[in-house]
PDB file of C-alpha atoms and ligand atoms in Angstrom:
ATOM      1  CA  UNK A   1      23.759  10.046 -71.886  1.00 96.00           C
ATOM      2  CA  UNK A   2      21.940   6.640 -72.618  1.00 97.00           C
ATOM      3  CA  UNK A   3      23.757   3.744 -74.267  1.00 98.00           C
ATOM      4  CA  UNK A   4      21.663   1.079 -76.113  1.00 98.00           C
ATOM      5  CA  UNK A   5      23.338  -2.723 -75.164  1.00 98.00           C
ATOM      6  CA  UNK A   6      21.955  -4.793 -78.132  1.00 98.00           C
ATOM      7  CA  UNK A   7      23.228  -8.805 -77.455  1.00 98.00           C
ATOM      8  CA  UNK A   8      23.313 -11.362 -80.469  1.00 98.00           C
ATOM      9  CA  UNK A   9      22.114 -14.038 -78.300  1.00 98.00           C
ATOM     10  CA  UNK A  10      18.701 -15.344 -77.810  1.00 98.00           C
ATOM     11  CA  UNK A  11      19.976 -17.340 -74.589  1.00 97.00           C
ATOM     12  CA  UNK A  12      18.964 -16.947 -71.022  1.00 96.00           C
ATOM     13  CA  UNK A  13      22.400 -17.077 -69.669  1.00 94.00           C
ATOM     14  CA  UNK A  14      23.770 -15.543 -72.893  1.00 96.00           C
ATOM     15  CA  UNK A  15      27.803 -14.923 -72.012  1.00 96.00           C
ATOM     16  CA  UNK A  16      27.177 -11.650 -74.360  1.00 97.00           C
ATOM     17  CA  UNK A  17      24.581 -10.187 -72.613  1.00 97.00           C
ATOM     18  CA  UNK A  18      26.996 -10.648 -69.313  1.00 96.00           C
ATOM     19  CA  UNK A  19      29.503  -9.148 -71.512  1.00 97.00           C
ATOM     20  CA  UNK A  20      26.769  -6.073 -71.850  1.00 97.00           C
ATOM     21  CA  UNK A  21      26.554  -5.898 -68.186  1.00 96.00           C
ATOM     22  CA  UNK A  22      30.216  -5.647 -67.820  1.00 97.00           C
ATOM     23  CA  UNK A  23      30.271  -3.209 -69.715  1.00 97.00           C
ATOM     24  CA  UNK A  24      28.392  -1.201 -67.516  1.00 97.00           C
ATOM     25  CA  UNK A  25      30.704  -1.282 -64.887  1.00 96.00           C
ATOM     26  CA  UNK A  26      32.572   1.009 -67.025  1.00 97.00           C
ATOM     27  CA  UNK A  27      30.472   3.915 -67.478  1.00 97.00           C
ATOM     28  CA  UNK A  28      30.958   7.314 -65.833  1.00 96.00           C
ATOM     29  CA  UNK A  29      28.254   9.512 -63.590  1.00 96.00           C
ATOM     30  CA  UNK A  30      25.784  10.568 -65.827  1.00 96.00           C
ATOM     31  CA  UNK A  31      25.808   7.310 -68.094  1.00 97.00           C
ATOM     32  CA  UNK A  32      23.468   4.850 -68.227  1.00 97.00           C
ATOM     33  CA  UNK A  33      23.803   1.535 -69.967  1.00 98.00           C
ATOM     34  CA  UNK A  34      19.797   0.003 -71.151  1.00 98.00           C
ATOM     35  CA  UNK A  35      19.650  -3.882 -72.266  1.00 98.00           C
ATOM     36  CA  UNK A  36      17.729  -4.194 -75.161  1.00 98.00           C
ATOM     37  CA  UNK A  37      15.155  -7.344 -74.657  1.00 97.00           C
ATOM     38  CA  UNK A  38      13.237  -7.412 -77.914  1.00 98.00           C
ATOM     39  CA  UNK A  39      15.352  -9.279 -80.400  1.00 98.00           C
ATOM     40  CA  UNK A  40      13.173 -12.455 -79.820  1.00 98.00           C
ATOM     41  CA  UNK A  41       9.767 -10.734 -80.766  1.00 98.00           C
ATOM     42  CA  UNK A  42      11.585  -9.481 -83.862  1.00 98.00           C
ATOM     43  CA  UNK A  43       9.327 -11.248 -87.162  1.00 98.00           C
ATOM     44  CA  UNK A  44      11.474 -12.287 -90.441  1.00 98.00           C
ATOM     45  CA  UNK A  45      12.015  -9.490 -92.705  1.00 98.00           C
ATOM     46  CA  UNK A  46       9.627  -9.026 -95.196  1.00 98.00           C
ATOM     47  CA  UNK A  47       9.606  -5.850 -97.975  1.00 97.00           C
ATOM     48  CA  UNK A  48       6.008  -6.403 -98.132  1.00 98.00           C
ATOM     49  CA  UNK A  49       5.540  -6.017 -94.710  1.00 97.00           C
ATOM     50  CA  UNK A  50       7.928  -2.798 -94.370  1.00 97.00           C
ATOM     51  CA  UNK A  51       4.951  -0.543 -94.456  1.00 97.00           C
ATOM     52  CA  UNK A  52       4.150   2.222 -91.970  1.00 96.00           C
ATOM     53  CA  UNK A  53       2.850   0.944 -89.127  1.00 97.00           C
ATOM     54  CA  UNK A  54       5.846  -1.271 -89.070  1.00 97.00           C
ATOM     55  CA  UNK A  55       5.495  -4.345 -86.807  1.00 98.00           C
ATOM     56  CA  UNK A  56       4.987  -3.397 -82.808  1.00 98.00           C
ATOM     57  CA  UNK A  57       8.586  -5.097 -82.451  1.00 98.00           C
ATOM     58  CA  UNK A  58      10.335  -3.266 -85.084  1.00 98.00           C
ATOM     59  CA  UNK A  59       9.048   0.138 -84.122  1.00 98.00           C
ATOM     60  CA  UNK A  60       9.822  -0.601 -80.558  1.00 98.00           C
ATOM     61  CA  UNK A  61      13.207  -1.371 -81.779  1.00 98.00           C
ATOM     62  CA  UNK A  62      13.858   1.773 -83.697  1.00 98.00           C
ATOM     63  CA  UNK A  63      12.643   3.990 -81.375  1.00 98.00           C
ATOM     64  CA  UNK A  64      15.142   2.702 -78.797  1.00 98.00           C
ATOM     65  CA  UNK A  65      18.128   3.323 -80.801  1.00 98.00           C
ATOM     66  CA  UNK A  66      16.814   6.385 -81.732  1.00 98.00           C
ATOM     67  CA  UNK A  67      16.938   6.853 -78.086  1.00 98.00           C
ATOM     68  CA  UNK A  68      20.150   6.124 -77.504  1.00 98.00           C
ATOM     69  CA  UNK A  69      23.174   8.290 -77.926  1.00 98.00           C
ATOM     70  CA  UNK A  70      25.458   5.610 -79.209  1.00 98.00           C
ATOM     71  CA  UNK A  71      25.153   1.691 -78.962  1.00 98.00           C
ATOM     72  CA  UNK A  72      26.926  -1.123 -77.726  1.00 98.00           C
ATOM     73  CA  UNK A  73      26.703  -4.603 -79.762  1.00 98.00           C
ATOM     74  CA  UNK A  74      27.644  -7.852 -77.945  1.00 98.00           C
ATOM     75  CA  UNK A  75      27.632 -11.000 -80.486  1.00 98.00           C
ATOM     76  CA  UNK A  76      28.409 -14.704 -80.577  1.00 98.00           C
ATOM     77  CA  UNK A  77      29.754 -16.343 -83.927  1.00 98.00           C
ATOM     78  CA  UNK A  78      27.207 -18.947 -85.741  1.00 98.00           C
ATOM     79  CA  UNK A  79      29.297 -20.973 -87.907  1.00 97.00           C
ATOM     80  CA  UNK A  80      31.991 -17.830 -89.079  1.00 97.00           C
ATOM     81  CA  UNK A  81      29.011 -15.191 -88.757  1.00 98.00           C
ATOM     82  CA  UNK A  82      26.857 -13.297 -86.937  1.00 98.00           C
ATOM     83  CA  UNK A  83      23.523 -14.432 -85.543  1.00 98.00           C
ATOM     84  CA  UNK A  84      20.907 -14.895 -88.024  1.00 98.00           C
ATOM     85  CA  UNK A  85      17.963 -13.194 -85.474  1.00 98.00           C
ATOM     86  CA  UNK A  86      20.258 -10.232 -85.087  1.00 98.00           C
ATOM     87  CA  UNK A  87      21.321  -9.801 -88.780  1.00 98.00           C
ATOM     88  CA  UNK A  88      17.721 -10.057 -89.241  1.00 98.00           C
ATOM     89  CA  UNK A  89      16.772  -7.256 -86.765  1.00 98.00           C
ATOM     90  CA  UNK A  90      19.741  -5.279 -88.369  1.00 98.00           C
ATOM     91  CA  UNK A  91      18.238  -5.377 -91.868  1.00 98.00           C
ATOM     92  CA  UNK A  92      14.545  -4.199 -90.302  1.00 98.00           C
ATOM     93  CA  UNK A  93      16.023  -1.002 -89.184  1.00 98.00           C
ATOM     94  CA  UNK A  94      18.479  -0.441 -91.640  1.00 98.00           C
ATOM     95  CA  UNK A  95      15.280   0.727 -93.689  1.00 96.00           C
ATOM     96  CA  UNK A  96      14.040   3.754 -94.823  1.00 94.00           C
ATOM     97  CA  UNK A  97      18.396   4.212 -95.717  1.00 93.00           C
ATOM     98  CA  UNK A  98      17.981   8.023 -95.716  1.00 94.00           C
ATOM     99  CA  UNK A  99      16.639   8.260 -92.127  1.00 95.00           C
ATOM    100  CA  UNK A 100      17.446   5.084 -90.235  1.00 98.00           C
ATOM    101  CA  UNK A 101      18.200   5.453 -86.831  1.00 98.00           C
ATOM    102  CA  UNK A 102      21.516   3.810 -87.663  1.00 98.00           C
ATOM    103  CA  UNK A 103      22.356   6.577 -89.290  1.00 98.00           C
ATOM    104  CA  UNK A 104      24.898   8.647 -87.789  1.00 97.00           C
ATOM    105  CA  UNK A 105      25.082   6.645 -84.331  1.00 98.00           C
ATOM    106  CA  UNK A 106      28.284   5.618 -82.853  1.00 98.00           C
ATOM    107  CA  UNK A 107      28.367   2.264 -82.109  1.00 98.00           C
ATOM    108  CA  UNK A 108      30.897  -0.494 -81.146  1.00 98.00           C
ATOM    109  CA  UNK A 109      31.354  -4.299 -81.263  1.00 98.00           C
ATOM    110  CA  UNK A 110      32.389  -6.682 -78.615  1.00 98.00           C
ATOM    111  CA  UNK A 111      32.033 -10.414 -78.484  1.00 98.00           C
ATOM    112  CA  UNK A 112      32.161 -13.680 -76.913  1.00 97.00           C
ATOM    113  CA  UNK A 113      32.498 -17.313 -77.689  1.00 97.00           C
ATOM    114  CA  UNK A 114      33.026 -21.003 -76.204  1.00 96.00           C
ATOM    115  CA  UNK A 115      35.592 -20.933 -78.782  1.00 95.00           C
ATOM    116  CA  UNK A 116      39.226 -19.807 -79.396  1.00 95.00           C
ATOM    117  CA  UNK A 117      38.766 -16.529 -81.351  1.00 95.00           C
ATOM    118  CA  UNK A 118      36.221 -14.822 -79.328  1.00 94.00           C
ATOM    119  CA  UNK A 119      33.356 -14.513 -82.010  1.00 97.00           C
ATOM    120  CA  UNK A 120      36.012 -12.558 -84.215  1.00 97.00           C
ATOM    121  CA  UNK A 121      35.163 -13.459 -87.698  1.00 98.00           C
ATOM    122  CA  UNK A 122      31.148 -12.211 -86.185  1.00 98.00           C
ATOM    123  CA  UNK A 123      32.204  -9.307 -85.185  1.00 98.00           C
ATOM    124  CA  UNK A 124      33.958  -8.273 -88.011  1.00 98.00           C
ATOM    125  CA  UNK A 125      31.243  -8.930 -90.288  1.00 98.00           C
ATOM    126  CA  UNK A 126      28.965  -7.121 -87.814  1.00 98.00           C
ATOM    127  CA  UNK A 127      30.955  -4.231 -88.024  1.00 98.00           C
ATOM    128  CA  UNK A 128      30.842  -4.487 -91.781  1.00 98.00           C
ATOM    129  CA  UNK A 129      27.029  -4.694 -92.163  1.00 98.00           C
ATOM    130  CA  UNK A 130      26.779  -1.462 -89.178  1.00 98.00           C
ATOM    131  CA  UNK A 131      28.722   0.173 -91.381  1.00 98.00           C
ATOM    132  CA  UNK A 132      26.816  -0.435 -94.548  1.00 98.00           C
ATOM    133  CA  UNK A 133      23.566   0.637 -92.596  1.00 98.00           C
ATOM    134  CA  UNK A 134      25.682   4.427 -92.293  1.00 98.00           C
ATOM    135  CA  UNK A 135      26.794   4.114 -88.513  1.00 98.00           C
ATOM    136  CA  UNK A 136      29.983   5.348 -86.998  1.00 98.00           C
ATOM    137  CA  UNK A 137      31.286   1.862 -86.056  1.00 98.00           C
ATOM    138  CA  UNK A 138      34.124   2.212 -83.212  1.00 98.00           C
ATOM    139  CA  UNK A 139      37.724   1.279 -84.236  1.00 96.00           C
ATOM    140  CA  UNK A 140      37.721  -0.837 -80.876  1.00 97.00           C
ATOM    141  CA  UNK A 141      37.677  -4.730 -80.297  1.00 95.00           C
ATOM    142  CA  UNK A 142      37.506  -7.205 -77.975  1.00 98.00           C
ATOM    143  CA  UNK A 143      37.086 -11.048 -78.470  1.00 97.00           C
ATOM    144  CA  UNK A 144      36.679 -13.091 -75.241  1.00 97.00           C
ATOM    145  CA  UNK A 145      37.456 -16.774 -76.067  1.00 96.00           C
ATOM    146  CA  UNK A 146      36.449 -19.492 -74.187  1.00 96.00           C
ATOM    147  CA  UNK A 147      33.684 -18.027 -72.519  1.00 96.00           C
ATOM    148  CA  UNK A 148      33.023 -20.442 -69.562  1.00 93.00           C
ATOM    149  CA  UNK A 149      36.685 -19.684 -68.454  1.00 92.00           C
ATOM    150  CA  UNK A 150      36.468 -15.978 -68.713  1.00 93.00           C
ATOM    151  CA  UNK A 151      32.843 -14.955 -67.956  1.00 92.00           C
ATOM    152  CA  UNK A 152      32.284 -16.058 -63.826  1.00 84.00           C
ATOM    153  CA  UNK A 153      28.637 -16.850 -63.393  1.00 78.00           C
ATOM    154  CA  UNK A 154      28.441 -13.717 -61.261  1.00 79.00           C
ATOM    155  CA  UNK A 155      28.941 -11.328 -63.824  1.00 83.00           C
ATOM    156  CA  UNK A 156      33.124 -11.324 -63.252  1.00 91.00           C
ATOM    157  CA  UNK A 157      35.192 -10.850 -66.064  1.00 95.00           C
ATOM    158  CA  UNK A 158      38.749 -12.150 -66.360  1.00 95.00           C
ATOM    159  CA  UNK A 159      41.088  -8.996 -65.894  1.00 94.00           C
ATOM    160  CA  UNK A 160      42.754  -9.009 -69.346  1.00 94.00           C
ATOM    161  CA  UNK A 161      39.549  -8.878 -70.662  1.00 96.00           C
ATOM    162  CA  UNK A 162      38.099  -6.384 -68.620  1.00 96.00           C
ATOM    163  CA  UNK A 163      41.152  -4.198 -69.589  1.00 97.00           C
ATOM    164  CA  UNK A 164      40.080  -3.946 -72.954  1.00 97.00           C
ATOM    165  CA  UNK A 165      36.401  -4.119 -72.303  1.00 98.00           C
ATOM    166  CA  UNK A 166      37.176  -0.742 -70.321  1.00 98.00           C
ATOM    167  CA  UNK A 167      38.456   0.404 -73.776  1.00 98.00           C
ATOM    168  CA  UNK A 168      35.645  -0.140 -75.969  1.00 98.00           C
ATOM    169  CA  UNK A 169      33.605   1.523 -73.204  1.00 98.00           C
ATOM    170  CA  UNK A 170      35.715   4.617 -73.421  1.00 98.00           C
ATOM    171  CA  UNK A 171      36.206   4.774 -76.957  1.00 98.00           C
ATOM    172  CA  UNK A 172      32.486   4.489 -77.916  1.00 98.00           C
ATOM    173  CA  UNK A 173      32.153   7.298 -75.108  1.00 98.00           C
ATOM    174  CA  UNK A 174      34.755   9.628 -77.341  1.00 97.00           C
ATOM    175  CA  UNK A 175      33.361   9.390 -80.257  1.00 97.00           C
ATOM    176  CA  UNK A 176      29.524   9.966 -78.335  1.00 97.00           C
ATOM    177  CA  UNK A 177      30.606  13.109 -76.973  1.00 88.00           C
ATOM    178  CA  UNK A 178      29.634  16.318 -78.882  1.00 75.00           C
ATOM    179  CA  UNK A 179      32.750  17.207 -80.235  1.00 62.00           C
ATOM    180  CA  UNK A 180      34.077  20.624 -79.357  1.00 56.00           C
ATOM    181  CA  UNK A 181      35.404  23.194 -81.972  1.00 58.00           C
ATOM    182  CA  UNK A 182      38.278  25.271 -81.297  1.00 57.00           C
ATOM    183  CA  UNK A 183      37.550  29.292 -81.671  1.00 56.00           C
ATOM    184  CA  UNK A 184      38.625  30.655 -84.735  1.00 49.00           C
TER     185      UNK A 184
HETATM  186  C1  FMN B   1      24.573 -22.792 -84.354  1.00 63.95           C
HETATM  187  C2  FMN B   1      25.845 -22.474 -83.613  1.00 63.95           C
HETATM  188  C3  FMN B   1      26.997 -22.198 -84.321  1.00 63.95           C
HETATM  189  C4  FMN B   1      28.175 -21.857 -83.647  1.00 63.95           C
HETATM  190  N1  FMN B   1      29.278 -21.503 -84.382  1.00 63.95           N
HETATM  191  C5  FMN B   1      30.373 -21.018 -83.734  1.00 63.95           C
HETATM  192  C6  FMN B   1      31.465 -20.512 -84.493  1.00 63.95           C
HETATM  193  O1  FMN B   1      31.474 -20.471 -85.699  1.00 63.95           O
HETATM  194  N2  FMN B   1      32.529 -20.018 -83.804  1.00 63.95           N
HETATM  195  C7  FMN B   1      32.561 -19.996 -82.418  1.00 63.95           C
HETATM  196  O2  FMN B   1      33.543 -19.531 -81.838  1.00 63.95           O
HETATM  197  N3  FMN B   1      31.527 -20.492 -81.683  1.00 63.95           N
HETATM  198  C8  FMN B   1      30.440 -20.995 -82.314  1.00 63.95           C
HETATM  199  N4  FMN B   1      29.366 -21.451 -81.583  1.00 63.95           N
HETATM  200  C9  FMN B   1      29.458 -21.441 -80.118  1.00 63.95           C
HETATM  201  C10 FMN B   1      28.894 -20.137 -79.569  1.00 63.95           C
HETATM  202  O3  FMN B   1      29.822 -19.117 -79.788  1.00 63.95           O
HETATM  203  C11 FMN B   1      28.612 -20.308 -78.091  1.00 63.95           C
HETATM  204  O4  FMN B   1      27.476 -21.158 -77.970  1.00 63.95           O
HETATM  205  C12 FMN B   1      28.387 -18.982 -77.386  1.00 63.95           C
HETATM  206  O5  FMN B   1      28.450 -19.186 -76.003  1.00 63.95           O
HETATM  207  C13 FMN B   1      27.051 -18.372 -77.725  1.00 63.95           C
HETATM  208  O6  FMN B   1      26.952 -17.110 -77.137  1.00 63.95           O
HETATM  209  P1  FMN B   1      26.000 -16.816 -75.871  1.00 63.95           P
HETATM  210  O7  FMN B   1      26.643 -17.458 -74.683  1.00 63.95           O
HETATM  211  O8  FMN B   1      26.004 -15.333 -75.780  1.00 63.95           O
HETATM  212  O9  FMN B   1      24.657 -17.396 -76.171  1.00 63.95           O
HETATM  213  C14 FMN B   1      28.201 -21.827 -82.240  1.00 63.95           C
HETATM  214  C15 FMN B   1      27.018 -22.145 -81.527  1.00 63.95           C
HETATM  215  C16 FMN B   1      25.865 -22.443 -82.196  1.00 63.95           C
HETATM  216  C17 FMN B   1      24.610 -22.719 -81.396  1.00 63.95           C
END
C-alpha cells in the first residue's frame, strides 16, 4: 500500500514536510509513505492550457496520486488560507471532474505553523476544497502550533503531537483498507 505525502510548503526546511516524515514513522509493514517533490514545477492554471498533453508537471502529478492508495496533505496557513502554489496544483488535477484522480481517494489533512492555531483555518479550507474535488477527506486533525518548539530539527516531534499524528496515520489507513462485507 503506497501513501502519497503532498506538503503545502515550497521551503527547504518546510516544518510540514517534517510533519510528512513523521508521519511515516507511523506506518505498518507493508506501507510505504512517497514525498511528493513537484509542487514547485507546477505552472499557473490556465483553461486554455488544460489540453491533453497536459503540462509534464501536471501529468507527473496526476499520475502519482493515481498511484497512491490514499494521500496525506501537510499545509501551512498564508494569511487564514491555504498556500496559493498548492491550491493551484489542487485546481490542475481537480480537472476532467468525472475522472480526476481525486476522485474517490481517501485522503487526510495535517498541519503546521509558527503560529498559535497550527495552520487550522488552512486546513479546514483544504479539507473543504478536497472535498469539492470528490475525495474521501478523513474526519482526523491535527494542528501543531508553534512549529520551532514542536518540530526538533532532527525530525522529533513533541509527544502530544505525535499522539495524534499516530491518529491521522491510522485513520487514513481505515478508511484505505478495502472494506470487508459480511456474508449474507
Ligand atoms: C505569506 C505568509 C503568510 C502567513 N500567514 C500565516 C497565517 O495566517 N497563520 C499562521 O499561523 N502562520 C502564518 N504564516 C507563518 C507560516 O505558517 C510559517 O512560516 C510556517 O512555518 C510555514 O510552513 P513551513 O515551515 O512548512 O514552510 C505565514 C507565512 C507567510 C510566509
Amino acid at each position: 500500500m503506497k501513501i502519497l505525502g503532498v506538503s503545502g510548503s515550497l521551503r527547504a526546511d518546510s516544518h510540514n514536510t517534517a510533519l510528512l516524515r513523521c508521519a511515516a514513522r507511523h506506518l505498518p509493514e507493508g506501507v510505504e509513505l512517497e514525498v511528493w517533490d513537484g509542487l514547485r514545477d507546477v505552472p499557473p492554471y490556465d483553461e486554455d492550457d488544460d489540453v491533453d498533453p497536459a503540462p509534464q508537471a501536471v501529468a507527473a502529478f496526476r499520475a502519482a496520486l493515481a498511484g497512491a492508495d490514499a494521500v496525506l496533505f501537510s499545509t501551512p496557513e498564508y494569511n487564514s488560507s491555504i498556500p496559493g502554489q498548492l491550491k493551484n496544483a489542487i485546481d490542475w488535477v481537480s480537472r476532467p471532474f468525472a475522472s480526476n484522480p481525486l476522485r474517490n481517494k481517501p485522503v487526510a489533512v495535517i498541519g503546521s505553523s509558527t503560529g498559535m492555531f497550527g495552520a487550522m483555518w488552512a486546513q479546514a479550507e483544504l479539507r473543504k476544497v478536497l472535498a469539492a474535488t470528490g475525495a474521501r477527506v478523513v474526519d482526523a486533525e491535527l494542528s501543531v502550533p508553534k512549529a520551532q518548539a514542536h518540530l526538533g530539527e532532527g525530525g522529533s516531534l513533541a509527544p502530544e503531537h505525535d499522539e495524534g499524528l499516530a491518529g491521522v496515520v491510522s485513520a487514513l489507513l481505515e478508511e484505505t483498507r478495502p472494506k470487508v462485507t459480511a456474508a449474507a
